Each structure stands twice: as structure tokens, then as C-alpha cells.
XYZ file of C-alpha atoms in Angstrom:
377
model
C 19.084 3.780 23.172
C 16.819 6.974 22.433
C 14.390 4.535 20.249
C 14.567 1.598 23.270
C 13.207 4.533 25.683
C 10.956 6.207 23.274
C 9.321 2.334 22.419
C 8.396 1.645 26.236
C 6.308 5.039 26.453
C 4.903 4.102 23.418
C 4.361 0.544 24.610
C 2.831 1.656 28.350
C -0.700 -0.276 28.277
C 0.251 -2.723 25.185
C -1.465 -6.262 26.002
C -1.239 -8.656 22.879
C -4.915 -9.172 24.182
C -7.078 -6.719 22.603
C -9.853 -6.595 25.087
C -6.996 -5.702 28.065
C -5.282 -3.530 25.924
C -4.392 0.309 25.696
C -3.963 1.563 21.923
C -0.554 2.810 20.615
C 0.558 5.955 22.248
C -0.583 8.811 20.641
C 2.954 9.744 20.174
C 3.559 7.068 17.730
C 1.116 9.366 15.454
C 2.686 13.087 16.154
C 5.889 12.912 16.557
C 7.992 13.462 13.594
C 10.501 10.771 15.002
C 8.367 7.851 14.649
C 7.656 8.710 10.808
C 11.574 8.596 10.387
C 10.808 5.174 11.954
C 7.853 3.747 9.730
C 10.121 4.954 6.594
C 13.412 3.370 8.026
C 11.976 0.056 9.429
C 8.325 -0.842 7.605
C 8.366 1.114 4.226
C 11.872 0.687 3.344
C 11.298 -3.559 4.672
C 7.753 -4.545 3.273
C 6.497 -5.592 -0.108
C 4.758 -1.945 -1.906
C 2.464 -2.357 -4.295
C 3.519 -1.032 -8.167
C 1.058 -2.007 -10.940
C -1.613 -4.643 -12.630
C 1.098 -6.565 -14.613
C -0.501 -5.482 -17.768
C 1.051 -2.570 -17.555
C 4.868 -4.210 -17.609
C 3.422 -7.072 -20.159
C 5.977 -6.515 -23.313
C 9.546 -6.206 -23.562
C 10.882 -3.040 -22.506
C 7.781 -1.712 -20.642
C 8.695 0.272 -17.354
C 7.109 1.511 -14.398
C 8.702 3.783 -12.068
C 7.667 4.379 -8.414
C 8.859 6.432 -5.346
C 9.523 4.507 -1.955
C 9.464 7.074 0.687
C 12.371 8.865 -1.021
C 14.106 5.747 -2.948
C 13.150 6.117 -6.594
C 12.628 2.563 -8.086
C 11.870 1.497 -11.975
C 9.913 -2.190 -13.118
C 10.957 -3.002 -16.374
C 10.174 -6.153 -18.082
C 13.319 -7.618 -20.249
C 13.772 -8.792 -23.844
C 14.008 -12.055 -22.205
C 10.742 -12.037 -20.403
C 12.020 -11.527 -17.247
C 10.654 -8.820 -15.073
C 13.503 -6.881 -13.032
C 13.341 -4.083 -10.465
C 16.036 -1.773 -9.872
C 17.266 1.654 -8.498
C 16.165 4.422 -10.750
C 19.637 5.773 -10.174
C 22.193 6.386 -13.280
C 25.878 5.079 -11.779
C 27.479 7.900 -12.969
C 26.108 10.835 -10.751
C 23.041 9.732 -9.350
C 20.415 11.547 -11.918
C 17.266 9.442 -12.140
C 16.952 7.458 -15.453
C 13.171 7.231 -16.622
C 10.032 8.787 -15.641
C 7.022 7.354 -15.066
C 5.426 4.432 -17.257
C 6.302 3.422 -21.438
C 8.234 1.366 -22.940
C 11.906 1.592 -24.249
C 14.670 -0.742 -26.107
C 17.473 0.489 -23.359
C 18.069 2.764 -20.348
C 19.722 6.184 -21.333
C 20.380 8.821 -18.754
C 19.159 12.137 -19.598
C 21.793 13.684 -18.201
C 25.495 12.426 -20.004
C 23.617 9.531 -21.847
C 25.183 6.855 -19.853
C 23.323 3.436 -21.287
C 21.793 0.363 -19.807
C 20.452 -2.964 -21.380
C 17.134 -3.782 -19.993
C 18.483 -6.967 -17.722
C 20.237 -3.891 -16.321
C 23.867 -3.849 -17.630
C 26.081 -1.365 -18.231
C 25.997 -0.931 -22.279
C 28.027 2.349 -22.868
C 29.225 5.853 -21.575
C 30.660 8.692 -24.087
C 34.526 8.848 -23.727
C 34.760 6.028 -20.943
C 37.314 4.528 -23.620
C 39.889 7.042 -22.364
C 39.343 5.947 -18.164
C 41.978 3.956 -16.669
C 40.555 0.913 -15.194
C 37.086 1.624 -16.369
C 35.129 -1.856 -16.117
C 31.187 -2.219 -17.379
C 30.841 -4.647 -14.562
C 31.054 -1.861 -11.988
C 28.217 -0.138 -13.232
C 25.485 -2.530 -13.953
C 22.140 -1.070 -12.058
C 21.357 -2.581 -8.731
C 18.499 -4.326 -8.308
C 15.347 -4.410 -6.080
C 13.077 -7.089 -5.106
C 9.947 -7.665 -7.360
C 7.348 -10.282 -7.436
C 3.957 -10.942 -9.457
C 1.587 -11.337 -6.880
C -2.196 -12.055 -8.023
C -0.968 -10.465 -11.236
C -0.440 -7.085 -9.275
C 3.560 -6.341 -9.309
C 5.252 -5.816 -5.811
C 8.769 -4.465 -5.230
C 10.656 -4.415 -2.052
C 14.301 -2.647 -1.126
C 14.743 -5.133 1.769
C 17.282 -7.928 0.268
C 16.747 -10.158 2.757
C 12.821 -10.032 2.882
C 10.668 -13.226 2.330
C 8.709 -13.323 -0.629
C 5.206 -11.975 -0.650
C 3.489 -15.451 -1.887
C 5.342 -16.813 1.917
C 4.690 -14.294 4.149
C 1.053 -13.949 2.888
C 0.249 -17.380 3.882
C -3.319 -17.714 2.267
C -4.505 -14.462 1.174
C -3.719 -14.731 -2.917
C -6.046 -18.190 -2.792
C -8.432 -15.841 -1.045
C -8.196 -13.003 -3.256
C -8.283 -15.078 -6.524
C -11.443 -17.512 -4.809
C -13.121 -14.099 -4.820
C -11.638 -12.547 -8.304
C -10.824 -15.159 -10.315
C -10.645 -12.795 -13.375
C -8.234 -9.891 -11.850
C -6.100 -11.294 -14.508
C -8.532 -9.543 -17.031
C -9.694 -6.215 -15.432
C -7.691 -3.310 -17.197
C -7.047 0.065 -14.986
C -9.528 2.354 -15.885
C -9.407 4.869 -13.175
C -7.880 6.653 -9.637
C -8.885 8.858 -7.257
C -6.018 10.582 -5.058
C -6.160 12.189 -1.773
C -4.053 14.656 0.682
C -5.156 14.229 4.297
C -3.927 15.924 7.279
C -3.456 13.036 9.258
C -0.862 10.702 10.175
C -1.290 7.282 7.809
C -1.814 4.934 10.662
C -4.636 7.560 11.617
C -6.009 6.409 7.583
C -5.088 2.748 8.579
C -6.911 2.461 11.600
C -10.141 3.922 10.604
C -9.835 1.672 7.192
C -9.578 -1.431 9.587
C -12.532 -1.302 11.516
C -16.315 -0.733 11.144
C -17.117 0.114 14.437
C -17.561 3.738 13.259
C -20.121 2.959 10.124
C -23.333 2.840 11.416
C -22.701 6.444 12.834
C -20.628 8.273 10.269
C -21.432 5.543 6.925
C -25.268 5.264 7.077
C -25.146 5.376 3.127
C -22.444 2.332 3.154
C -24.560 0.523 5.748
C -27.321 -0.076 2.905
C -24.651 -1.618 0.210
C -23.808 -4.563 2.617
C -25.528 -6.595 4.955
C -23.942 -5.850 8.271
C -25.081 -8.520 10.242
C -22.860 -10.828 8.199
C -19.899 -8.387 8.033
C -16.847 -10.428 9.839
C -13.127 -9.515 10.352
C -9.921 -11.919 10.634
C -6.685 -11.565 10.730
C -3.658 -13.648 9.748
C 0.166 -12.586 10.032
C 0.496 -9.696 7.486
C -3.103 -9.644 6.455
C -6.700 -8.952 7.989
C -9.545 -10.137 5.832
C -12.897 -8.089 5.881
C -15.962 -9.692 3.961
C -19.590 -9.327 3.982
C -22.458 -10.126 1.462
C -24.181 -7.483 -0.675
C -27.343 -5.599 0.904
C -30.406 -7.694 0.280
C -32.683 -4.725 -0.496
C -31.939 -1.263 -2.306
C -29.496 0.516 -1.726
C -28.792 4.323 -1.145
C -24.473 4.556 -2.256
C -24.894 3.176 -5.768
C -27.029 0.833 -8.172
C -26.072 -2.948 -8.080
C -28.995 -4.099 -10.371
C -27.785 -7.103 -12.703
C -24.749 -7.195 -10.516
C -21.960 -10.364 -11.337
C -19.900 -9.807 -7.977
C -22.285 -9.781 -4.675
C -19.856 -9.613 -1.934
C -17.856 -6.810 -0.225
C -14.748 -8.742 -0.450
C -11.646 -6.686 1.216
C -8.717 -7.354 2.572
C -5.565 -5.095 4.028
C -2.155 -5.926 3.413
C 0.590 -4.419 5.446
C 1.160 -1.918 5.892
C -0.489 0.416 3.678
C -2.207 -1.751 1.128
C -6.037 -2.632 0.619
C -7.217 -4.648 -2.416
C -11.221 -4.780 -2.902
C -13.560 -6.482 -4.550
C -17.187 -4.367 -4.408
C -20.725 -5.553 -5.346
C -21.454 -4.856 -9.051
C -19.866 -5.517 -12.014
C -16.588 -7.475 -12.314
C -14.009 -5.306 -10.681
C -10.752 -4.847 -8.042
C -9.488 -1.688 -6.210
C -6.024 -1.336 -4.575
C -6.251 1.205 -1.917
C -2.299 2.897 -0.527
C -1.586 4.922 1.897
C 2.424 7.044 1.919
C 3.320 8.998 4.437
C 4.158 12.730 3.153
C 5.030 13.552 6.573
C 4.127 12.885 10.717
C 0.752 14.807 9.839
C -0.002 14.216 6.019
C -0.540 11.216 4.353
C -0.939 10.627 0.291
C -3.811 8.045 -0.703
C -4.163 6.671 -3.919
C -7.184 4.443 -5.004
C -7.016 2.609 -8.523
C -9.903 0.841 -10.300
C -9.676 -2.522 -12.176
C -12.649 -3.220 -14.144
C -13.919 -5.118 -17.307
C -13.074 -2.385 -19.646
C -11.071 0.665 -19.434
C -14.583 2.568 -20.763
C -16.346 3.012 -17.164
C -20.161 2.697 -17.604
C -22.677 4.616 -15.738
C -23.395 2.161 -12.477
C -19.466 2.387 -12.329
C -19.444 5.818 -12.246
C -21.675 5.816 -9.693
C -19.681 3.987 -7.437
C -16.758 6.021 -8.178
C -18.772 8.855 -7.261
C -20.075 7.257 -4.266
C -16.489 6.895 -3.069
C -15.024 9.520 -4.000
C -17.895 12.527 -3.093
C -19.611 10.398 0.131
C -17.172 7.614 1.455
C -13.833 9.122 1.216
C -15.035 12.544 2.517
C -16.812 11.121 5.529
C -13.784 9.262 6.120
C -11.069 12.259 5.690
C -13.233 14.427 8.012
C -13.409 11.721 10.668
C -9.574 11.036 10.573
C -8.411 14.652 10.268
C -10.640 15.430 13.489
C -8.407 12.247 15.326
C -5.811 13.820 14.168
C -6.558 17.305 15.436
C -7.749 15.628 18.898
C -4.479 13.812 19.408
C -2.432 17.196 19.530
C -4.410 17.956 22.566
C -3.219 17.199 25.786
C -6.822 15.731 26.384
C -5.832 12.112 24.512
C -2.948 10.169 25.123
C -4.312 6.471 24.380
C -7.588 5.056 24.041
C -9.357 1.089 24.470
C -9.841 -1.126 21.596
C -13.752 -1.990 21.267
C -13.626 -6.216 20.623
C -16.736 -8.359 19.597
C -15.287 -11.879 20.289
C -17.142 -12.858 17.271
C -14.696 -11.244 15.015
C -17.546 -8.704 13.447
C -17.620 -5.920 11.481
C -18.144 -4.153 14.301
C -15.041 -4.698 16.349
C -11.652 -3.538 16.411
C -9.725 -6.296 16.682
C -8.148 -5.687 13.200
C -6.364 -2.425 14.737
C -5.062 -3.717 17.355
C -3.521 -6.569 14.986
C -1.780 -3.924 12.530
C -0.915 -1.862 16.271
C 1.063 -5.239 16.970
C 2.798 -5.162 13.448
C 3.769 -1.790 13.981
C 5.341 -2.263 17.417
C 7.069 -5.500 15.817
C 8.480 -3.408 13.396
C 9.454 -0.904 15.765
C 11.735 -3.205 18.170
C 13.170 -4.564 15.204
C 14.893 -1.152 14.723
C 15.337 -0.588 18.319
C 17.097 -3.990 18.865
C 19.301 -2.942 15.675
């Protein structure tokens, strides 16, 4: 009942048409309530991005991650397979393997409790004396996991639809634009702490409105006249061609890929394709808490050696774009604790541009989905 009333403040305004519509409540941003919400009902339900696959490419290579508090491990099998599962020994809860390697079984640092890599229970020191001790019991329970684009995806909701259906079209997007993401190699990542609420980083990710003010620099890489933005279910698409002319953010002489080629997966993923040499970036953004988000940006490129026009672009990102884009978020952030904002209008350019904020308003109505999910349960 508390969520059912605390959804129709949050909801006063909501049109699902853009252009008549108020923006989400600026409670849905502050309040340390709703983040219990996003963990509960769209972190804890939604397909999370974990690695390239080369990284889980031989038997007995793991990757572990953290889900808003639920510690999960990748690991691919002797048998090929690739599993996900709680990182969570069966004996007393002590997580079994830290971040990324490879091993021939699971062995809990704690009393040495074993696991086979299909996740069964192998062996525990002195079990042989427990009445009605049976391995079956303790096999490791196991998480969603799919090989999407040849990135991996887990996701703790058993009864979610797999990524490749609820995506409709977007991998034959993303591979029509990468065809060789299969061949990049991680070579790099830039992390970030901001004070501001994630959908505060989501909404100013999906929309350009604010780049010809605050990303005159990002203006030059891409032509903005033929910057356009769709959406579809759990995806928005966001492409426009290379700048014609010089550019001031970094060098794209002799460049192979010549569009800005993005797209934003819910509900915290981006995956990029920029103009220059082959590459892909996957963009996340995890709440730390109703005011503090965690971003992490990984590079995919030909090599794991960066050369100098990539390191420009890194640089570009990571000392012009991201900063611009921290400051501009972090002020929302500090504005909304005012009482001089409560909601504000969407912008909309029925042409779908660059320049209009349709996208929000489309990841708005995936958050309020998600949000009368849980109130209706």
C-alpha cells in the first residue's frame, strides 16, 4: 500500500505522450525509498552486463560480478558450457572466488568446501561423519546467463525472457554496425563516482538536447544535423555520421568506423561504436546509493596496445566529455533537493532528433513499468 501511494505522487503529470507530459517526480531521484525500489524490482529483474566472452573463452575461466549486493560468478565448464551462479559457498555463505582467472574446481577459502565447474557439490572435510549428508543438497544455484553479441549477460530473475527476445532487433543492429566485436580485445576503463542519482546519469546520457550548450567540443566529431533517436521496447538507438570537417575532441584521420553508432540498453547499459579505428565501448551505470552512482566505461579495440589517436579519444572522454557531463548532472542533482523543482517538461522534436528528449521519457516509462510491477506485487 505505501508503494501504491508513493507511485501516484510520483506519477502526477505522467502522459505516455511525451509532448503532454510532466517528467518523473523528482522524488523518484531523492528519496532513499525508491533506490530500495530500482534494486528490488529493475536491477535484481533485468539482464546486467558481465564481460566480452573472451574473457570466459577456456575451460575453467571465471568472472565474478556484484548485483546491487548479490555476488554472482561466470564460469565456463570443462564441457563448454558457460554457467552462472551464486558466488555463495553452501556451507556458511563465504564468497567462493574473486574476481577474474581460471581454475580446475571451486574451493571455498574458508573450510575448503569443493565444487565441479558445472557447479556440483565435489567434497567437504569430515562430511563422511554427517547423518543424512547428501551432495545433491549442495550443488551451487544458478543464475541466468546469455552470450549476447559476444558480450556475456547474467540475470537473478528466473523467470525473465532472454535478452536475444526482449531485445527485439538491437543485436542485428549492433553487429550491422560492428561486425568484428567478436575480435576487439579489452584494452582499457575509465571509472567514475558521481553524486547523483543514476537515472540523473541516464537521463542526461539519453538525450542531446544539452550538447550544443555544454558539448561544443563533441558537436565537431558528429554531424548533428543527421543525429536521430528511436526507441524500441528495452532499447533506444542513437546514431549519427562522423563530422565532415576537422574536428576539435580527437583525430579521426584514416578512420575505418565513420559513424557515432550508440545505443542504451535498460536500464543502465550503453554499448558504442565511435568514429576511428575499429572499436566498442560498454558504458554502466550502479547505484551506490539514492545520491551516488558508480560508472564504469570499458574499451574494445583492435589490440589490447592502445595507439596514440586512441588515446586521444580516451582522453577526450575521460578529461572533456565525462567531466562536462558529471558537472552538469551533479548540479541536477543539487537543484532537485531544492524545494524550487519538483518536475519538469520533456523537450520533443517529432522528428526523432538528436535534439529531443523523447528517449527520456521512454526509459521514464520503463521505470514507472517497473515500478507498478512491485507495487501490484
Amino acid at each position: 500500500m505505501q508503494e501504491t501511494r508513493m507511485l501516484k505522487d510520483l506519477t502526477h503529470g505522467w502522459d505516455d505522450n511525451p509532448a503532454r507530459s510532466l517528467s518523473l517526480h523528482k522524488n523518484a531521484y531523492i528519496d532513499p525509498a525508491w533506490l530500495a525500489v530500482d534494486k528490488r524490482e529493475i536491477f535484481h529483474k533485468s539482464w546486467q552486463f558481465l564481460c566480452h566472452e573472451e574473457k570466459l573463452a577456456k575451460a575453467g575461466s571465471f568472472a565474478t560480478a556484484n548485483i546491487q549486493g548479490q555476488s554472482i560468478v561466470a564460469i565456463r565448464g570443462n564441457d563448454g558450457d558457460l554457467r552462472a551462479f551464486y558466488n555463495v559457498c553452501k556451507h556458511r555463505g563465504h564468497e567462493l572466488l574473486q574476481g577474474e582467472g581460471t581454475t580446475r574446481r571451486v574451493i571455498c577459502p574458508y573450510h575448503a568446501w569443493s565444487y565441479d565447474l558445472d557447479g556440483s557439490f565435489l567434497e567437504a572435510r569430515q562430511s563422511r561423519f554427517i547423518e543424512n549428508f547428501n551432495n545433491e543438497d549442495f550443488w551451487l544455484d544458478q543464475v541466468r546467463i546469455e552470450t549476447f553479441c559476444h558480450f556475456v549477460f547474467v540475470n537473478l530473475d528466473p523467470d525473465a525472457a532472454p535478452l536475444a527476445e526482449q531485445s527485439g532487433d538491437l543485436a542485428k543492429e549492433i553487429m550491422s554496425y560492428a561486425p568484428d566485436i567478436d575480435k576487439l580485445t579489452f584494452a582499457h576503463r575509465l571509472t567514475y563516482n558521481i553524486k547523483a542519482n543514476w537515472k540523473s546519469v541516464v537521463d542526461n546520457f539519453l538525450e542531446c538536447y544539452h550538447c550544443p550548450v555544454a558539448h561544443r567540443d563533441f558537436c565537431t566529431l558528429v554531424e548533428m544535423d543527421t543525429y536521430k533517436v528511436t526507441t524500441h521496447g528495452i532499447y533506444s538507438s542513437h546514431m549519427a555520421k562522423a563530422g565532415r570537417e576537422a574536428n576539435k575532441a580527437y583525430g579521426t584521420d584514416g578512420a575505418t568506423v565513420t559513424d557515432h553508432a550508440v545505443w542504451f540498453l535498460w536500464p543502465n547499459t550503453t554499448l558504442m561504436r565511435y568514429p576511428g579505428r575499429g572499436n566498442f565501448m560498454v558504458w554502466r551505470f550502479y547505484p551506490v546509493g539514492p545520491e551516488e552512482t558508480y560508472e564504469e566505461f570499458d574499451f574494445f579495440f583492435e589490440t589490447a596496445e592502445v595507439n596514440d589517436a586512441e588515446k586521444d579519444a580516451i582522453a577526450f572522454i575521460d578529461d572533456v566529455l565525462q567531466p562536462e557531463d558529471i558537472g552538469l548532472v551533479e548540479s541536477v542533482q543539487r537543484g532537485m533537493q531544492t524545494p524550487a523543482y519538483t518536475q519538469g517538461r520533456y523537450m520533443i522534436d517529432p522528428e526523432g532528433s538528436g535534439l529531443s528528449e523523447h528517449a527520456v521519457h521512454h526509459f521514464h516509462s520503463l521505470v514507472l513499468d517497473a515500478y507498478r510491477r512491485g507495487a501490484a506485487s
